[in-house]
PDB file of C-alpha atoms in Angstrom:
ATOM      1  CA  MET A 963      -0.126   0.004   0.145  1.00 48.00           C
ATOM      2  CA  ALA A 964       1.524   3.534  -0.897  1.00 51.00           C
ATOM      3  CA  SER A 965       1.851   5.717   1.833  1.00 52.00           C
ATOM      4  CA  LYS A 966       0.033   9.126   1.880  1.00 51.00           C
ATOM      5  CA  PRO A 967       1.839  12.208   1.062  1.00 52.00           C
ATOM      6  CA  GLN A 968       2.861  14.222   4.156  1.00 53.00           C
ATOM      7  CA  HIS A 969       2.267  17.926   4.075  1.00 51.00           C
ATOM      8  CA  HIS A 970       4.400  20.323   5.640  1.00 50.00           C
ATOM      9  CA  ARG A 971       3.381  23.431   7.516  1.00 53.00           C
ATOM     10  CA  PRO A 972       5.767  26.655   7.388  1.00 52.00           C
ATOM     11  CA  LEU A 973       7.100  27.707  10.593  1.00 48.00           C
ATOM     12  CA  ALA A 974       5.087  30.593  12.194  1.00 49.00           C
ATOM     13  CA  GLY A 975       8.628  32.412  12.721  1.00 51.00           C
ATOM     14  CA  LYS A 976       9.236  32.125   8.903  1.00 49.00           C
ATOM     15  CA  THR A 977       6.045  33.776   8.088  1.00 51.00           C
ATOM     16  CA  GLN A 978       5.969  36.697  10.625  1.00 53.00           C
ATOM     17  CA  THR A 979       9.720  37.604   9.436  1.00 53.00           C
ATOM     18  CA  LYS A 980       8.691  37.614   5.712  1.00 49.00           C
ATOM     19  CA  ARG A 981       5.418  39.833   6.606  1.00 53.00           C
ATOM     20  CA  GLN A 982       7.851  42.076   9.088  1.00 53.00           C
ATOM     21  CA  ARG A 983      10.316  42.483   5.879  1.00 53.00           C
ATOM     22  CA  THR A 984       6.927  43.132   3.425  1.00 52.00           C
ATOM     23  CA  THR A 985       5.679  45.776   5.984  1.00 53.00           C
ATOM     24  CA  SER A 986       9.160  47.380   6.462  1.00 52.00           C
ATOM     25  CA  THR A 987       9.482  47.577   2.849  1.00 52.00           C
ATOM     26  CA  ASN A 988       6.135  49.086   1.903  1.00 53.00           C
ATOM     27  CA  SER A 989       6.835  51.619   4.861  1.00 53.00           C
ATOM     28  CA  THR A 990      10.313  52.551   3.334  1.00 52.00           C
ATOM     29  CA  ALA A 991       8.487  52.821   0.139  1.00 51.00           C
ATOM     30  CA  ALA A 992       5.946  54.922   1.919  1.00 50.00           C
ATOM     31  CA  ALA A 993       8.144  57.546   3.257  1.00 51.00           C
ATOM     32  CA  ASN A 994      10.150  57.882   0.241  1.00 53.00           C
ATOM     33  CA  ILE A 995       7.018  59.178  -1.991  1.00 51.00           C
ATOM     34  CA  ASP A 996       6.015  61.473   0.968  1.00 56.00           C
ATOM     35  CA  SER A 997       9.429  63.146   1.030  1.00 65.00           C
ATOM     36  CA  ASN A 998       9.645  63.347  -2.570  1.00 82.00           C
ATOM     37  CA  PRO A 999      11.283  66.763  -3.102  1.00 82.00           C
ATOM     38  CA  MET A1000       9.152  67.455  -6.535  1.00 82.00           C
ATOM     39  CA  LYS A1001       5.802  66.222  -4.875  1.00 80.00           C
ATOM     40  CA  ASP A1002       6.971  68.568  -2.053  1.00 77.00           C
ATOM     41  CA  ALA A1003       7.766  71.258  -4.340  1.00 77.00           C
ATOM     42  CA  PHE A1004       4.630  71.227  -6.333  1.00 77.00           C
ATOM     43  CA  SER A1005       2.359  70.876  -3.408  1.00 81.00           C
ATOM     44  CA  LYS A1006       3.978  74.100  -2.375  1.00 78.00           C
ATOM     45  CA  TYR A1007       3.332  75.592  -5.552  1.00 79.00           C
ATOM     46  CA  ALA A1008      -0.195  74.343  -5.716  1.00 79.00           C
ATOM     47  CA  ASN A1009      -1.195  76.060  -2.052  1.00 78.00           C
ATOM     48  CA  TYR A1010       0.448  79.104  -3.185  1.00 75.00           C
ATOM     49  CA  LEU A1011      -1.446  79.072  -6.359  1.00 78.00           C
ATOM     50  CA  ASN A1012      -4.871  78.376  -4.456  1.00 79.00           C
ATOM     51  CA  ASP A1013      -3.880  81.284  -1.593  1.00 79.00           C
ATOM     52  CA  LEU A1014      -3.495  83.640  -4.025  1.00 79.00           C
ATOM     53  CA  ASN A1015      -6.573  82.575  -6.206  1.00 84.00           C
ATOM     54  CA  ASP A1016      -8.582  83.103  -2.964  1.00 87.00           C
ATOM     55  CA  LYS A1017      -6.721  86.304  -2.525  1.00 86.00           C
ATOM     56  CA  ARG A1018      -7.612  87.500  -6.001  1.00 88.00           C
ATOM     57  CA  GLU A1019     -11.661  86.701  -5.403  1.00 91.00           C
ATOM     58  CA  ARG A1020     -11.400  88.828  -2.243  1.00 91.00           C
ATOM     59  CA  VAL A1021      -9.903  91.735  -4.072  1.00 92.00           C
ATOM     60  CA  VAL A1022     -12.329  91.771  -7.354  1.00 93.00           C
ATOM     61  CA  LYS A1023     -15.317  91.849  -4.669  1.00 94.00           C
ATOM     62  CA  ALA A1024     -13.513  94.933  -2.785  1.00 93.00           C
ATOM     63  CA  SER A1025     -12.592  96.665  -6.162  1.00 94.00           C
ATOM     64  CA  ARG A1026     -16.141  95.988  -7.298  1.00 96.00           C
ATOM     65  CA  ASP A1027     -17.653  98.275  -4.015  1.00 96.00           C
ATOM     66  CA  VAL A1028     -14.862 100.784  -4.530  1.00 96.00           C
ATOM     67  CA  THR A1029     -16.435 100.890  -7.943  1.00 96.00           C
ATOM     68  CA  MET A1030     -20.103 101.240  -6.801  1.00 97.00           C
ATOM     69  CA  ASN A1031     -19.497 104.025  -4.044  1.00 97.00           C
ATOM     70  CA  SER A1032     -17.134 105.944  -6.143  1.00 97.00           C
ATOM     71  CA  LYS A1033     -19.840 106.232  -8.711  1.00 96.00           C
ATOM     72  CA  LYS A1034     -22.140 107.338  -5.937  1.00 96.00           C
ATOM     73  CA  VAL A1035     -19.709 110.349  -5.096  1.00 97.00           C
ATOM     74  CA  ILE A1036     -19.670 111.240  -8.822  1.00 97.00           C
ATOM     75  CA  PHE A1037     -23.278 111.223  -8.785  1.00 96.00           C
ATOM     76  CA  GLN A1038     -23.437 113.455  -5.996  1.00 96.00           C
ATOM     77  CA  VAL A1039     -21.161 115.946  -7.506  1.00 96.00           C
ATOM     78  CA  HIS A1040     -23.587 116.347 -10.315  1.00 94.00           C
ATOM     79  CA  ARG A1041     -26.440 117.768  -8.351  1.00 94.00           C
ATOM     80  CA  ILE A1042     -23.922 120.931  -7.893  1.00 92.00           C
ATOM     81  CA  GLY A1043     -25.998 123.925  -8.832  1.00 87.00           C
ATOM     82  CA  LYS A1044     -25.634 127.741  -8.532  1.00 84.00           C
ATOM     83  CA  HIS A1045     -26.866 128.094  -4.850  1.00 86.00           C
ATOM     84  CA  ASN A1046     -26.094 124.554  -3.641  1.00 92.00           C
ATOM     85  CA  LYS A1047     -22.370 124.248  -4.173  1.00 90.00           C
ATOM     86  CA  GLU A1048     -21.200 124.256  -0.754  1.00 93.00           C
ATOM     87  CA  GLU A1049     -23.804 121.572   0.615  1.00 95.00           C
ATOM     88  CA  VAL A1050     -23.431 119.275  -2.423  1.00 95.00           C
ATOM     89  CA  LEU A1051     -19.339 119.143  -2.049  1.00 96.00           C
ATOM     90  CA  GLU A1052     -20.017 118.852   2.074  1.00 96.00           C
ATOM     91  CA  LYS A1053     -22.033 115.820   1.034  1.00 96.00           C
ATOM     92  CA  ALA A1054     -19.285 114.351  -1.432  1.00 96.00           C
ATOM     93  CA  GLU A1055     -16.591 115.042   0.711  1.00 96.00           C
ATOM     94  CA  LYS A1056     -18.205 112.886   3.460  1.00 96.00           C
ATOM     95  CA  ASP A1057     -19.434 109.971   0.779  1.00 97.00           C
ATOM     96  CA  LEU A1058     -15.324 110.144  -0.613  1.00 97.00           C
ATOM     97  CA  ALA A1059     -14.236 109.672   3.138  1.00 96.00           C
ATOM     98  CA  VAL A1060     -16.423 106.436   3.235  1.00 96.00           C
ATOM     99  CA  VAL A1061     -15.083 105.125   0.129  1.00 96.00           C
ATOM    100  CA  ARG A1062     -11.486 105.488   0.972  1.00 96.00           C
ATOM    101  CA  ASP A1063     -12.012 104.237   4.790  1.00 94.00           C
ATOM    102  CA  GLN A1064     -14.568 101.595   4.569  1.00 94.00           C
ATOM    103  CA  TYR A1065     -13.822 100.429   0.875  1.00 95.00           C
ATOM    104  CA  ILE A1066     -10.162 101.447  -0.120  1.00 95.00           C
ATOM    105  CA  SER A1067      -8.983 100.264   3.316  1.00 93.00           C
ATOM    106  CA  ARG A1068     -10.176  96.445   2.350  1.00 92.00           C
ATOM    107  CA  LEU A1069      -7.883  96.593  -0.685  1.00 89.00           C
ATOM    108  CA  VAL A1070      -5.283  98.136   1.268  1.00 88.00           C
ATOM    109  CA  LYS A1071      -5.125  95.266   3.995  1.00 87.00           C
ATOM    110  CA  GLU A1072      -5.685  92.429   1.097  1.00 86.00           C
ATOM    111  CA  LEU A1073      -2.565  94.116  -0.957  1.00 85.00           C
ATOM    112  CA  GLN A1074       0.026  95.717   1.564  1.00 77.00           C
ATOM    113  CA  GLY A1075       3.005  94.113   2.141  1.00 69.00           C
ATOM    114  CA  THR A1076       2.545  91.636  -1.161  1.00 67.00           C
ATOM    115  CA  ASP A1077       3.833  91.827  -4.959  1.00 66.00           C
ATOM    116  CA  PHE A1078       0.387  93.730  -5.300  1.00 73.00           C
ATOM    117  CA  TRP A1079       1.081  94.521  -9.028  1.00 77.00           C
ATOM    118  CA  LYS A1080       0.515  90.833  -9.348  1.00 81.00           C
ATOM    119  CA  LEU A1081      -3.120  91.581  -9.025  1.00 86.00           C
ATOM    120  CA  ARG A1082      -3.345  95.010 -10.523  1.00 87.00           C
ATOM    121  CA  ARG A1083      -5.909  93.584 -13.006  1.00 88.00           C
ATOM    122  CA  ALA A1084      -8.158  92.843 -10.182  1.00 91.00           C
ATOM    123  CA  TYR A1085      -8.270  95.718  -8.047  1.00 93.00           C
ATOM    124  CA  SER A1086      -7.276  98.232 -11.407  1.00 93.00           C
ATOM    125  CA  PRO A1087     -10.838  98.980 -12.226  1.00 94.00           C
ATOM    126  CA  GLY A1088     -12.192 100.212  -8.846  1.00 95.00           C
ATOM    127  CA  VAL A1089      -8.644 102.687  -8.408  1.00 95.00           C
ATOM    128  CA  GLN A1090      -9.832 103.984 -11.551  1.00 95.00           C
ATOM    129  CA  GLU A1091     -13.046 104.910 -10.398  1.00 97.00           C
ATOM    130  CA  TYR A1092     -11.701 106.142  -7.423  1.00 97.00           C
ATOM    131  CA  ILE A1093      -9.372 108.239  -9.064  1.00 97.00           C
ATOM    132  CA  GLU A1094     -12.086 109.478 -11.249  1.00 97.00           C
ATOM    133  CA  ALA A1095     -14.527 110.694  -8.132  1.00 97.00           C
ATOM    134  CA  ALA A1096     -11.583 111.976  -6.119  1.00 97.00           C
ATOM    135  CA  THR A1097     -10.242 114.128  -8.948  1.00 97.00           C
ATOM    136  CA  LEU A1098     -13.740 115.101 -10.148  1.00 97.00           C
ATOM    137  CA  PHE A1099     -14.612 116.155  -6.479  1.00 97.00           C
ATOM    138  CA  ASN A1100     -11.340 118.258  -6.076  1.00 97.00           C
ATOM    139  CA  PHE A1101     -11.816 120.127  -9.079  1.00 96.00           C
ATOM    140  CA  CYS A1102     -15.120 120.885  -8.243  1.00 95.00           C
ATOM    141  CA  LYS A1103     -13.910 122.169  -5.188  1.00 94.00           C
ATOM    142  CA  THR A1104     -10.148 123.987  -5.782  1.00 95.00           C
ATOM    143  CA  GLY A1105     -10.643 124.358  -9.446  1.00 93.00           C
ATOM    144  CA  THR A1106      -7.393 122.381  -9.733  1.00 95.00           C
ATOM    145  CA  LEU A1107      -6.006 118.841 -10.592  1.00 95.00           C
ATOM    146  CA  LEU A1108      -5.186 116.626  -7.934  1.00 96.00           C
ATOM    147  CA  ASN A1109      -2.331 114.655  -8.525  1.00 95.00           C
ATOM    148  CA  LEU A1110      -0.787 111.117  -7.894  1.00 95.00           C
ATOM    149  CA  ASP A1111       1.254 112.258  -4.859  1.00 95.00           C
ATOM    150  CA  GLY A1112      -2.012 113.868  -3.067  1.00 95.00           C
ATOM    151  CA  VAL A1113      -4.007 110.773  -3.886  1.00 95.00           C
ATOM    152  CA  ASN A1114      -1.470 108.427  -2.576  1.00 94.00           C
ATOM    153  CA  ALA A1115      -0.880 111.066   0.484  1.00 94.00           C
ATOM    154  CA  ALA A1116      -4.688 110.509   1.872  1.00 93.00           C
ATOM    155  CA  ILE A1117      -4.536 106.510   1.273  1.00 92.00           C
ATOM    156  CA  ARG A1118      -1.068 105.835   3.336  1.00 90.00           C
ATOM    157  CA  PRO A1119      -2.254 106.130   6.636  1.00 91.00           C
ATOM    158  CA  LEU A1120      -4.726 103.299   5.934  1.00 90.00           C
ATOM    159  CA  SER A1121      -1.504 101.039   5.780  1.00 85.00           C
ATOM    160  CA  ASP A1122       0.531  99.231   8.649  1.00 84.00           C
ATOM    161  CA  PRO A1123       3.189 101.423   8.766  1.00 83.00           C
ATOM    162  CA  SER A1124       5.439  98.033   9.614  1.00 80.00           C
ATOM    163  CA  MET A1125       4.668  96.502   6.020  1.00 81.00           C
ATOM    164  CA  GLU A1126       4.572  97.633   2.285  1.00 78.00           C
ATOM    165  CA  PRO A1127       2.105 100.572   1.871  1.00 79.00           C
ATOM    166  CA  LEU A1128      -0.277 100.101  -1.375  1.00 81.00           C
ATOM    167  CA  GLN A1129       0.345 102.828  -3.525  1.00 86.00           C
ATOM    168  CA  ILE A1130      -1.751 103.413  -6.500  1.00 91.00           C
ATOM    169  CA  ASN A1131       0.674 103.608  -9.900  1.00 89.00           C
ATOM    170  CA  MET A1132       1.000 105.983 -12.568  1.00 89.00           C
ATOM    171  CA  LEU A1133      -0.679 103.853 -15.098  1.00 88.00           C
ATOM    172  CA  ASP A1134      -4.281 103.291 -12.998  1.00 92.00           C
ATOM    173  CA  TYR A1135      -3.999 107.044 -12.262  1.00 93.00           C
ATOM    174  CA  ILE A1136      -3.728 107.957 -16.002  1.00 91.00           C
ATOM    175  CA  LEU A1137      -6.636 105.868 -16.801  1.00 91.00           C
ATOM    176  CA  GLY A1138      -8.739 107.188 -14.034  1.00 93.00           C
ATOM    177  CA  LEU A1139      -8.059 110.772 -15.312  1.00 92.00           C
ATOM    178  CA  ALA A1140      -9.192 109.987 -18.516  1.00 90.00           C
ATOM    179  CA  ASP A1141     -12.479 108.893 -17.605  1.00 92.00           C
ATOM    180  CA  LEU A1142     -12.495 112.059 -15.615  1.00 95.00           C
ATOM    181  CA  THR A1143     -12.902 114.226 -18.770  1.00 92.00           C
ATOM    182  CA  GLY A1144     -16.375 112.507 -19.491  1.00 92.00           C
ATOM    183  CA  GLU A1145     -17.457 113.390 -16.078  1.00 94.00           C
ATOM    184  CA  LEU A1146     -16.077 117.184 -16.341  1.00 94.00           C
ATOM    185  CA  MET A1147     -18.069 117.257 -20.232  1.00 92.00           C
ATOM    186  CA  ARG A1148     -21.168 115.916 -18.246  1.00 92.00           C
ATOM    187  CA  LEU A1149     -20.603 118.608 -15.836  1.00 94.00           C
ATOM    188  CA  ALA A1150     -20.179 121.539 -18.407  1.00 92.00           C
ATOM    189  CA  ILE A1151     -23.307 120.831 -19.912  1.00 90.00           C
ATOM    190  CA  GLY A1152     -25.374 120.764 -17.095  1.00 89.00           C
ATOM    191  CA  ARG A1153     -23.807 123.959 -15.789  1.00 89.00           C
ATOM    192  CA  ILE A1154     -24.575 125.831 -19.320  1.00 89.00           C
ATOM    193  CA  SER A1155     -28.196 124.568 -19.111  1.00 84.00           C
ATOM    194  CA  ASP A1156     -27.894 126.031 -15.344  1.00 85.00           C
ATOM    195  CA  GLY A1157     -26.462 129.468 -17.124  1.00 87.00           C
ATOM    196  CA  GLU A1158     -23.172 129.193 -15.481  1.00 88.00           C
ATOM    197  CA  VAL A1159     -21.358 129.832 -18.860  1.00 91.00           C
ATOM    198  CA  GLU A1160     -18.296 131.133 -16.894  1.00 92.00           C
ATOM    199  CA  PHE A1161     -17.839 127.700 -15.186  1.00 91.00           C
ATOM    200  CA  ALA A1162     -18.807 125.759 -18.164  1.00 91.00           C
ATOM    201  CA  ASN A1163     -15.670 127.618 -19.848  1.00 93.00           C
ATOM    202  CA  LYS A1164     -13.719 126.529 -17.173  1.00 93.00           C
ATOM    203  CA  ILE A1165     -14.155 123.150 -17.301  1.00 93.00           C
ATOM    204  CA  CYS A1166     -13.437 122.908 -21.347  1.00 91.00           C
ATOM    205  CA  LYS A1167     -10.439 124.853 -20.808  1.00 93.00           C
ATOM    206  CA  PHE A1168      -9.348 121.954 -18.186  1.00 94.00           C
ATOM    207  CA  VAL A1169     -10.363 119.463 -20.174  1.00 92.00           C
ATOM    208  CA  ARG A1170      -8.113 120.663 -22.751  1.00 92.00           C
ATOM    209  CA  GLU A1171      -5.395 121.071 -21.096  1.00 93.00           C
ATOM    210  CA  ILE A1172      -5.694 117.237 -19.952  1.00 91.00           C
ATOM    211  CA  TYR A1173      -6.275 116.171 -23.229  1.00 89.00           C
ATOM    212  CA  ARG A1174      -3.058 117.963 -24.595  1.00 90.00           C
ATOM    213  CA  GLU A1175      -0.784 116.533 -21.685  1.00 89.00           C
ATOM    214  CA  MET A1176      -2.423 113.042 -22.190  1.00 87.00           C
ATOM    215  CA  THR A1177      -1.205 112.639 -26.625  1.00 86.00           C
ATOM    216  CA  ILE A1178       2.410 113.328 -24.951  1.00 85.00           C
ATOM    217  CA  LEU A1179       1.736 110.374 -22.289  1.00 80.00           C
ATOM    218  CA  ALA A1180      -0.088 107.869 -24.253  1.00 76.00           C
ATOM    219  CA  PRO A1181       2.296 106.468 -26.965  1.00 75.00           C
ATOM    220  CA  GLU A1182       4.475 105.682 -23.770  1.00 72.00           C
ATOM    221  CA  ILE A1183       2.005 103.726 -21.775  1.00 72.00           C
ATOM    222  CA  ASP A1184       2.197 100.093 -22.034  1.00 61.00           C
ATOM    223  CA  ASP A1185      -1.157  99.474 -21.607  1.00 57.00           C
ATOM    224  CA  SER A1186      -1.957 100.810 -25.386  1.00 58.00           C
ATOM    225  CA  SER A1187      -5.120  99.172 -26.089  1.00 66.00           C
ATOM    226  CA  ASP A1188      -7.000 100.395 -22.854  1.00 76.00           C
ATOM    227  CA  MET A1189      -5.664 104.005 -23.336  1.00 77.00           C
ATOM    228  CA  LYS A1190      -6.359 104.229 -27.202  1.00 78.00           C
ATOM    229  CA  SER A1191      -9.827 103.514 -26.189  1.00 81.00           C
ATOM    230  CA  LYS A1192      -9.967 106.053 -23.601  1.00 81.00           C
ATOM    231  CA  MET A1193      -7.960 108.485 -26.107  1.00 82.00           C
ATOM    232  CA  ASP A1194     -10.815 108.239 -28.438  1.00 82.00           C
ATOM    233  CA  THR A1195     -13.584 108.965 -25.803  1.00 82.00           C
ATOM    234  CA  MET A1196     -11.561 111.743 -24.432  1.00 83.00           C
ATOM    235  CA  LEU A1197     -11.437 113.771 -27.986  1.00 81.00           C
ATOM    236  CA  GLN A1198     -15.599 112.906 -28.355  1.00 83.00           C
ATOM    237  CA  SER A1199     -15.741 115.031 -24.762  1.00 81.00           C
ATOM    238  CA  LEU A1200     -13.764 117.651 -25.721  1.00 79.00           C
ATOM    239  CA  LYS A1201     -15.875 118.178 -29.060  1.00 78.00           C
ATOM    240  CA  LYS A1202     -18.459 118.107 -27.319  1.00 74.00           C
TER     241      LYS A1202
END
């Protein structure tokens, strides 16, 4: 009679040692993956881009609020007439202070101490509208042009002294100034209809001076597409 085949059981110690080696190998591989320099670098870049996109969204929202409230200042200035100039400008000055202290300050908090030029496209529309409102108010109050240094001096106190302050750049100032001429044209037409011909002539002369200086600056401006369209609009305002 043939003998039955014998089945040999593996020793428990050997099996346990093999499992330990496998687990150790897997852990080492996982550790190597987790500490991969390339993965770490891309993870860092991803976090940076995510933070930048979140900041951009907040800046766009703040810029829209600046735009909306700056328009309110412009509408208030257009209420000016023969007998209510002081009253209208006093209200406009308060409204402009609200724009600066509540809405521009939000932009400052988001952008101070950073490479804010990277987000210029996000906040530029609001800044241009603020320039338009501030310069329109200043002209109606003093008859002079509010320059870039004056604009930046007004917003500088909003910044943390320990951080690099947000400063409005020359390009946004020039583009905002170009939009000012349209508001001045409407103001002049309103003053003529109210019988203030002398004031309307003063406005026309002021717009002519701005346009003359802009024709010199425009070819030097990098953002030529925006500037070209604004120059065309400015010329139409001057003709009117």
